[in-house]
Structures are given as structure tokens and as C-alpha cells.
CSV table of C-alpha atoms in Angstrom, one decimal:
chain,number,residue,atom,x,y,z
A,78,MET,CA,42.5,20.7,-12.7
A,79,SER,CA,43.0,18.1,-15.8
A,80,SER,CA,40.3,17.5,-18.1
A,81,GLN,CA,40.9,13.9,-17.1
A,82,THR,CA,40.1,14.4,-13.5
A,83,THR,CA,37.2,16.6,-14.4
A,84,ASN,CA,35.7,13.8,-16.5
A,85,ASN,CA,36.2,11.3,-13.5
A,86,LEU,CA,34.5,13.5,-11.2
A,87,ARG,CA,31.7,14.1,-13.6
A,88,TYR,CA,31.5,10.1,-14.3
A,89,GLU,CA,31.5,9.4,-10.5
A,90,HIS,CA,28.7,12.0,-9.9
A,91,ASP,CA,26.4,11.0,-12.6
A,92,THR,CA,26.8,7.2,-11.7
A,93,GLY,CA,26.5,7.9,-8.1
A,94,LYS,CA,23.2,10.0,-8.7
A,95,LEU,CA,21.9,7.3,-11.1
A,96,GLY,CA,22.1,4.6,-8.4
A,97,MET,CA,20.2,7.3,-6.1
A,98,TRP,CA,17.2,7.1,-8.7
A,99,LEU,CA,17.4,3.6,-8.8
A,100,PHE,CA,16.9,3.4,-5.0
A,101,LEU,CA,13.9,5.8,-5.1
A,102,PHE,CA,12.3,3.8,-7.3
A,103,THR,CA,12.2,1.0,-4.9
A,104,GLU,CA,10.8,3.3,-2.5
A,105,LEU,CA,8.4,4.5,-4.8
A,106,TYR,CA,7.0,0.7,-5.0
A,107,LEU,CA,7.4,0.4,-1.1
A,108,PHE,CA,4.9,3.1,-0.6
A,109,GLY,CA,2.9,2.6,-3.9
A,110,GLY,CA,2.2,-1.0,-2.3
A,111,LEU,CA,0.5,0.8,0.4
A,112,PHE,CA,-1.2,3.2,-1.6
A,113,LEU,CA,-2.9,0.2,-3.4
A,114,VAL,CA,-4.1,-1.3,-0.4
A,115,TYR,CA,-5.6,1.8,0.7
A,116,ALA,CA,-7.3,2.3,-2.6
A,117,VAL,CA,-8.9,-1.1,-2.6
A,118,PHE,CA,-10.1,-0.7,0.9
A,119,ARG,CA,-11.3,2.6,0.2
A,120,ALA,CA,-13.4,1.5,-2.7
A,121,LYS,CA,-14.7,-1.4,-0.4
A,122,TYR,CA,-15.2,1.0,2.7
A,123,SER,CA,-16.0,4.3,1.7
A,124,ALA,CA,-18.5,5.5,4.2
A,125,GLU,CA,-16.2,4.0,6.9
A,126,PHE,CA,-13.2,5.7,5.6
A,127,HIS,CA,-15.1,9.1,5.2
A,128,SER,CA,-16.3,8.8,8.8
A,129,ALA,CA,-12.8,7.7,10.3
A,130,ALA,CA,-11.0,10.7,8.3
A,131,GLN,CA,-12.7,13.1,10.2
A,132,GLU,CA,-10.9,12.2,13.3
A,133,LEU,CA,-7.8,14.0,11.6
A,134,ASP,CA,-6.9,17.3,12.0
A,135,THR,CA,-6.8,19.1,8.4
A,136,PHE,CA,-5.2,22.1,9.7
A,137,ILE,CA,-2.2,20.2,11.2
A,138,GLY,CA,-2.3,18.0,8.0
A,139,THR,CA,-1.9,21.2,5.8
A,140,LEU,CA,0.6,23.1,8.0
A,141,ASN,CA,3.0,19.9,7.8
A,142,THR,CA,2.5,20.1,3.8
A,143,VAL,CA,3.6,23.6,3.9
A,144,PHE,CA,6.8,22.8,6.2
A,145,LEU,CA,7.5,20.0,3.7
A,146,LEU,CA,7.1,22.0,0.7
A,147,VAL,CA,9.2,25.0,2.1
A,148,SER,CA,11.6,22.5,3.1
A,149,SER,CA,12.2,21.2,-0.5
A,150,MET,CA,12.7,24.6,-1.8
A,151,THR,CA,15.5,25.5,0.6
A,152,MET,CA,16.9,21.8,-0.1
A,153,ALA,CA,17.1,22.7,-4.0
A,154,MET,CA,18.4,26.1,-3.1
A,155,SER,CA,21.3,24.7,-0.9
A,156,ILE,CA,22.5,22.7,-4.1
A,157,THR,CA,22.5,25.7,-6.1
A,158,ALA,CA,24.5,27.5,-3.4
A,159,ILE,CA,27.1,24.9,-3.1
A,160,ARG,CA,27.5,24.9,-6.9
A,161,LYS,CA,27.8,28.6,-7.1
A,162,ASN,CA,30.5,27.9,-4.0
A,163,GLN,CA,28.2,30.1,-1.4
A,164,THR,CA,29.3,27.5,1.3
A,165,LYS,CA,27.9,29.6,4.2
A,166,LEU,CA,24.6,29.9,2.3
A,167,ALA,CA,24.6,26.4,1.3
A,168,ALA,CA,25.0,25.2,4.9
A,169,PHE,CA,22.5,28.0,6.1
A,170,LEU,CA,19.9,26.6,3.8
A,171,VAL,CA,20.6,22.7,5.0
A,172,PHE,CA,20.2,24.1,8.4
A,173,VAL,CA,16.7,25.5,7.8
A,174,THR,CA,15.6,22.4,5.8
A,175,LEU,CA,16.6,20.6,9.1
A,176,LEU,CA,14.7,22.9,11.1
A,177,LEU,CA,11.6,22.6,8.9
A,178,ALA,CA,11.9,18.8,9.3
A,179,ALA,CA,11.9,19.1,13.1
A,180,LEU,CA,9.0,21.0,13.0
A,181,PHE,CA,7.2,18.5,10.9
A,182,ILE,CA,8.0,15.5,13.4
A,183,LEU,CA,7.2,17.8,16.1
A,184,ASN,CA,3.7,18.5,14.8
A,185,LYS,CA,3.4,14.7,13.9
A,186,TYR,CA,4.3,14.1,17.7
A,187,PHE,CA,1.4,16.4,18.7
A,188,GLU,CA,-1.2,14.9,16.4
A,189,TRP,CA,-0.3,11.2,17.5
A,190,SER,CA,-0.4,12.2,21.1
A,191,HIS,CA,-3.7,13.5,20.7
A,192,LYS,CA,-4.9,10.6,19.2
A,193,PHE,CA,-3.5,8.5,21.5
A,194,HIS,CA,-5.1,10.6,24.5
A,195,PHE,CA,-8.6,9.4,23.0
A,196,LYS,CA,-7.5,5.8,22.9
A,197,LEU,CA,-7.2,5.7,19.1
A,198,TYR,CA,-4.2,3.7,18.7
A,199,PRO,CA,-3.6,0.4,16.9
A,200,GLY,CA,-4.9,-2.5,19.1
A,201,SER,CA,-6.7,-0.2,21.7
A,202,GLU,CA,-10.3,-1.4,23.1
A,203,VAL,CA,-11.9,1.7,21.3
A,204,LEU,CA,-10.3,0.9,17.9
A,205,LYS,CA,-11.3,-2.6,18.3
A,206,ASN,CA,-15.0,-1.6,18.9
A,207,LEU,CA,-15.3,0.5,15.6
A,208,GLY,CA,-16.3,-1.0,12.5
A,209,GLN,CA,-13.9,-3.0,10.2
A,210,GLY,CA,-13.7,0.1,7.8
A,211,GLN,CA,-12.5,2.2,10.5
A,212,LEU,CA,-10.1,-0.1,11.7
A,213,LEU,CA,-8.6,-0.6,8.5
A,214,PHE,CA,-8.4,3.3,7.9
A,215,PHE,CA,-6.6,3.8,11.3
A,216,GLY,CA,-4.4,0.8,10.7
A,217,LEU,CA,-3.2,2.3,7.2
A,218,TYR,CA,-3.1,5.9,8.7
A,219,TYR,CA,-0.5,5.0,11.4
A,220,MET,CA,1.3,2.6,8.8
A,221,MET,CA,1.6,5.2,6.2
A,222,THR,CA,2.4,8.1,8.2
A,223,GLY,CA,4.7,5.9,10.6
A,224,LEU,CA,6.8,4.9,7.6
A,225,HIS,CA,6.6,8.3,6.3
A,226,ALA,CA,7.9,9.9,9.8
A,227,ILE,CA,10.5,7.2,9.6
A,228,HIS,CA,11.8,8.4,6.4
A,229,VAL,CA,11.8,12.0,7.7
A,230,LEU,CA,13.8,11.0,10.5
A,231,VAL,CA,16.3,9.4,8.3
A,232,GLY,CA,16.4,12.6,6.1
A,233,MET,CA,17.1,14.5,9.1
A,234,VAL,CA,20.2,12.5,9.8
A,235,LEU,CA,21.3,12.7,6.3
A,236,LEU,CA,21.0,16.5,6.5
A,237,LEU,CA,22.9,16.7,9.6
A,238,ILE,CA,25.7,14.8,8.2
A,239,ASN,CA,25.7,17.4,5.0
A,240,LEU,CA,25.6,20.1,7.4
A,241,VAL,CA,28.9,18.8,9.2
A,242,ARG,CA,30.5,17.8,5.7
A,243,ILE,CA,29.8,21.3,4.3
A,244,ARG,CA,31.4,23.2,7.2
A,245,SER,CA,34.3,20.6,7.1
A,246,GLY,CA,34.6,21.3,3.5
A,247,LYS,CA,34.1,17.7,2.5
A,248,VAL,CA,31.2,18.6,0.8
A,249,ASN,CA,32.0,21.5,-1.7
A,250,GLN,CA,31.7,23.0,-5.1
A,251,GLN,CA,33.5,19.9,-6.5
A,252,HIS,CA,32.0,17.2,-4.3
A,253,TYR,CA,28.5,17.5,-3.7
A,254,LEU,CA,27.2,14.1,-4.7
A,255,LEU,CA,25.9,13.6,-1.2
A,256,LEU,CA,24.2,16.9,-0.8
A,257,GLU,CA,22.6,16.2,-4.4
A,258,ASN,CA,21.4,12.6,-3.4
A,259,SER,CA,20.3,13.8,0.1
A,260,GLY,CA,18.2,16.2,-1.6
A,261,LEU,CA,16.9,13.7,-4.0
A,262,TYR,CA,15.7,11.6,-1.2
A,263,TRP,CA,14.2,14.7,0.6
A,264,HIS,CA,12.1,15.7,-2.3
A,265,LEU,CA,10.9,11.9,-2.4
A,266,VAL,CA,10.0,12.2,1.3
A,267,ASP,CA,7.8,15.4,0.2
A,268,SER,CA,6.4,14.0,-2.8
A,269,ILE,CA,4.9,10.8,-0.7
A,270,TRP,CA,3.5,13.3,1.5
A,271,ILE,CA,1.9,15.2,-1.3
A,272,PHE,CA,0.0,12.2,-1.9
A,273,LEU,CA,-0.7,11.0,1.9
A,274,PHE,CA,-2.2,14.5,2.9
A,275,PRO,CA,-5.5,14.6,0.6
A,276,LEU,CA,-5.9,10.7,0.9
A,277,LEU,CA,-5.7,10.7,4.7
A,278,TYR,CA,-6.9,14.2,5.8
A,279,LEU,CA,-9.2,15.4,3.2
A,280,VAL,CA,-11.4,12.3,2.2
A,281,THR,CA,-14.0,13.6,4.4
B,207,MET,CA,35.6,23.6,-12.3
B,208,GLU,CA,32.3,22.3,-12.6
B,209,ASN,CA,31.1,18.9,-12.5
B,210,GLY,CA,27.9,17.1,-13.1
B,211,ASN,CA,25.3,19.0,-15.5
B,212,SER,CA,26.4,22.4,-16.3
B,213,HIS,CA,23.0,24.0,-15.7
B,214,ILE,CA,22.5,25.6,-12.4
B,215,THR,CA,18.9,26.5,-11.6
B,216,GLY,CA,18.6,29.9,-10.1
B,217,TYR,CA,17.1,30.7,-6.5
B,218,PHE,CA,14.2,32.8,-8.4
B,219,THR,CA,13.2,29.6,-10.2
B,220,PHE,CA,12.7,27.6,-6.9
B,221,ALA,CA,10.7,30.2,-5.2
B,222,VAL,CA,8.5,30.5,-8.0
B,223,VAL,CA,8.0,26.5,-8.0
B,224,LEU,CA,7.4,26.8,-4.4
B,225,ILE,CA,4.6,29.5,-4.9
B,226,ILE,CA,2.9,27.4,-7.6
B,227,LEU,CA,3.1,24.5,-4.9
B,228,LEU,CA,1.6,26.3,-2.4
B,229,ILE,CA,-1.4,27.6,-4.4
B,230,LEU,CA,-1.9,24.0,-5.7
B,231,THR,CA,-2.2,22.9,-1.9
B,232,THR,CA,-4.5,25.7,-1.1
B,233,LEU,CA,-6.4,24.4,-4.5
B,234,THR,CA,-6.7,21.0,-2.8
B,235,VAL,CA,-7.7,22.0,0.5
B,236,THR,CA,-10.5,24.3,-1.2
B,237,VAL,CA,-11.6,21.4,-3.8
B,238,ALA,CA,-12.0,18.9,-0.7
B,239,GLY,CA,-14.4,21.5,0.8
B,240,PHE,CA,-17.0,21.0,-2.3
B,241,LYS,CA,-19.1,18.0,-2.0
B,242,LEU,CA,-17.9,16.5,-5.3
B,243,GLY,CA,-18.7,13.0,-4.0
B,244,ALA,CA,-16.9,10.3,-6.1
B,245,TYR,CA,-14.9,13.2,-8.0
B,246,SER,CA,-13.5,14.7,-5.2
B,247,ALA,CA,-10.7,11.7,-4.6
B,248,GLY,CA,-10.4,12.0,-8.4
B,249,ALA,CA,-9.5,16.0,-8.1
B,250,ALA,CA,-7.2,15.4,-5.3
B,251,LEU,CA,-5.2,12.8,-7.0
B,252,LEU,CA,-5.1,15.0,-10.2
B,253,ILE,CA,-3.7,17.7,-8.4
B,254,ALA,CA,-1.3,15.7,-6.2
B,255,SER,CA,0.2,14.2,-9.4
B,256,ILE,CA,0.5,17.7,-10.8
B,257,LYS,CA,2.2,18.8,-7.6
B,258,VAL,CA,4.6,15.8,-7.8
B,259,ARG,CA,5.3,16.2,-11.3
B,260,THR,CA,6.5,19.8,-10.5
B,261,VAL,CA,8.6,18.6,-7.6
B,262,ILE,CA,10.4,16.1,-9.9
B,263,THR,CA,10.9,18.4,-12.7
B,264,TYR,CA,12.1,21.4,-10.8
B,265,PHE,CA,13.4,20.6,-7.3
B,266,MET,CA,14.6,17.3,-8.5
B,267,HIS,CA,16.1,19.0,-11.6
B,268,LEU,CA,14.9,16.0,-14.1
B,269,LYS,CA,14.4,18.7,-16.5
B,270,SER,CA,18.2,19.2,-17.0
B,271,GLU,CA,19.0,15.3,-17.0
B,272,SER,CA,19.7,12.8,-19.6
B,273,ARG,CA,17.3,11.5,-21.8
B,274,PHE,CA,18.0,8.2,-20.3
B,275,LEU,CA,17.0,9.0,-16.9
B,276,LYS,CA,13.7,10.7,-18.1
B,277,VAL,CA,12.9,7.5,-19.9
B,278,ILE,CA,13.3,5.4,-16.9
B,279,VAL,CA,11.4,7.7,-14.5
B,280,ILE,CA,8.4,7.6,-17.0
B,281,GLY,CA,9.0,3.9,-17.6
B,282,VAL,CA,8.6,3.3,-13.6
B,283,PHE,CA,5.6,5.6,-13.2
B,284,THR,CA,3.9,4.0,-16.1
B,285,LEU,CA,4.6,0.6,-14.5
B,286,TYR,CA,3.0,1.8,-11.5
B,287,GLY,CA,0.1,3.2,-13.3
B,288,LEU,CA,-0.5,-0.4,-15.0
B,289,ILE,CA,-0.1,-2.2,-11.8
B,290,ILE,CA,-3.0,-0.1,-10.1
B,291,ILE,CA,-5.2,-0.7,-13.3
B,292,VAL,CA,-4.8,-4.2,-13.2
B,293,THR,CA,-5.3,-4.3,-9.4
B,294,PHE,CA,-8.6,-2.5,-10.1
B,295,VAL,CA,-9.7,-4.6,-12.9
B,296,ASP,CA,-9.1,-7.7,-10.9
B,297,TYR,CA,-11.0,-6.1,-7.8
B,298,LEU,CA,-14.0,-4.9,-9.8
B,299,PHE,CA,-14.5,-7.9,-11.9
B,300,ARG,CA,-13.5,-10.9,-9.8
């Protein structure tokens, strides 16, 4: 490969990555706004937030944290693998990441179903009869974890596309920008959860 | 031929980073168990910040990125910190 082509590839890769970082900043402020709302209402209704948070299952929250942390590692490793031209290993690591993401969503499904069973969902009679503070806590809980779960689902679609493209050879040692940017997105999803978990599950 | 930055982080480094993150998670859950009152939220946020910093530095390999990117990442986080401060100053002293 000529050095001109290499330089072009490198330039393309770096600018593409910078674009992804800029997008991640907008995501930071999307969730950052919600964190700010949470912080102010928590300061205002600390006792209510305290009692409402006891409804949340710390074990499920901790388990989901572990799933996302391990998936972040396998994601980061898949980029190392593709850069070392270990294509099969890269595909396997992306697959493991996808599997962990699916486990996270499954867990979330059970968690929400359990709450719905006790009629703790936005707009329910049970929730309306609770105090203002509890209502705000659950509103924020569903909004923040819901928005986060949508991000996990989008991440899973990206991982699936990567898996197909690694297998077909479109994502390879020279062209791995898609994998790298999907990785950056995945780590953002993980980072947001790192903040959501203690704020929602451990405020008791 | 390689493209992008030349440094490739090894598998071992990522495994060590994961172990550190898991230890910090255990610490978060343990600290929340203590009745620290007002300080427990502060402790949780501090540990979460250390964890996210670790994720950005190693998993998102900001460590081996250009100085330009490092500066804008720090700038964006500083701006967010300022927004939090301004909001709380407004909320507490209005």
C-alpha cells in the first residue's frame, strides 16, 4: 500500500472518530440534563427519594453493572483483535458483548415487569396516591433507565452490524472505524450506567 | 499496514482495567451500606467519577489520543461541572 493511501486512510479514520466524539458530547448533555433534574429534586425531596429507592432491587442493579462492565472490556478487546488481524477472535468478542447486552435487557425486562405487577408504572393509581417526591423519583427512574435501555438496544443493533461486517470482511485490519466508533458508543452507554446505578439503586 | 494511532492496547491491560472497575463497584455497594447520610451520595459520585475516568482513559483509549481531543473532552466535562454548580447556586440562593 502506498504511503499516500495510508495517510488518506488514517485521515479518514481520525476525522470519523472525532465526529463520533462530538456526537457523544451531545449524548452527555442529553443525560446530563436529566441528572441535573434528578439532583435538584433529590435535594428537595431527599426523604421521599430515600424511601422510593428501597423499591428497587440492588441485586439486579449490581448484576447489570457487572454485565455492562464485562461487555465494555470485551468490546475494547475486539478492537485490539481486529487491529492484530485476529478476525475470528474479534467476531467472537463482539458476539460476547452482544450476549451481555441481551442479558442486561432481559434483566431490565424482569425488573420492570416486577414493578408493573405491583402497579408501579407512570400514570398508575398506586403511583398517583404516593407523595410528590415518590412520584418524581419513579418518573425519573423510568425516564432515565428507559432512555438508557433504548441506547443499549441501539448499541446491540450496531454490534450486530459489526458482527456481520467482520464476517464478510468489510470491517478488517485496515477499515475498523465502524467497530471503533461502535465501541466508543458502547463505552458511553456503560459510563452512563455507572452513574445511574448508585444514584437510583443505592440512595437508600 | 496500520492506520489510526499506532498504539495497540493489549488484552492484559483491559483485563486489569475490568478488575479495577469491579473492585470499585464492590466499593460503591459497600459504602452505600454504611450510614454516611449526606456524604454517601458524595462518596457514590466520587467513585462513579473515578470509574468513568478509567473507562474513558483505557477503554475509550483517550490516553493514546491527540492532545486536541484530550483538551475538548476535559473542556466539555468542565463545562458540565460549571452547569451543575450554577444550577445549584441558583436553586439554593434564590
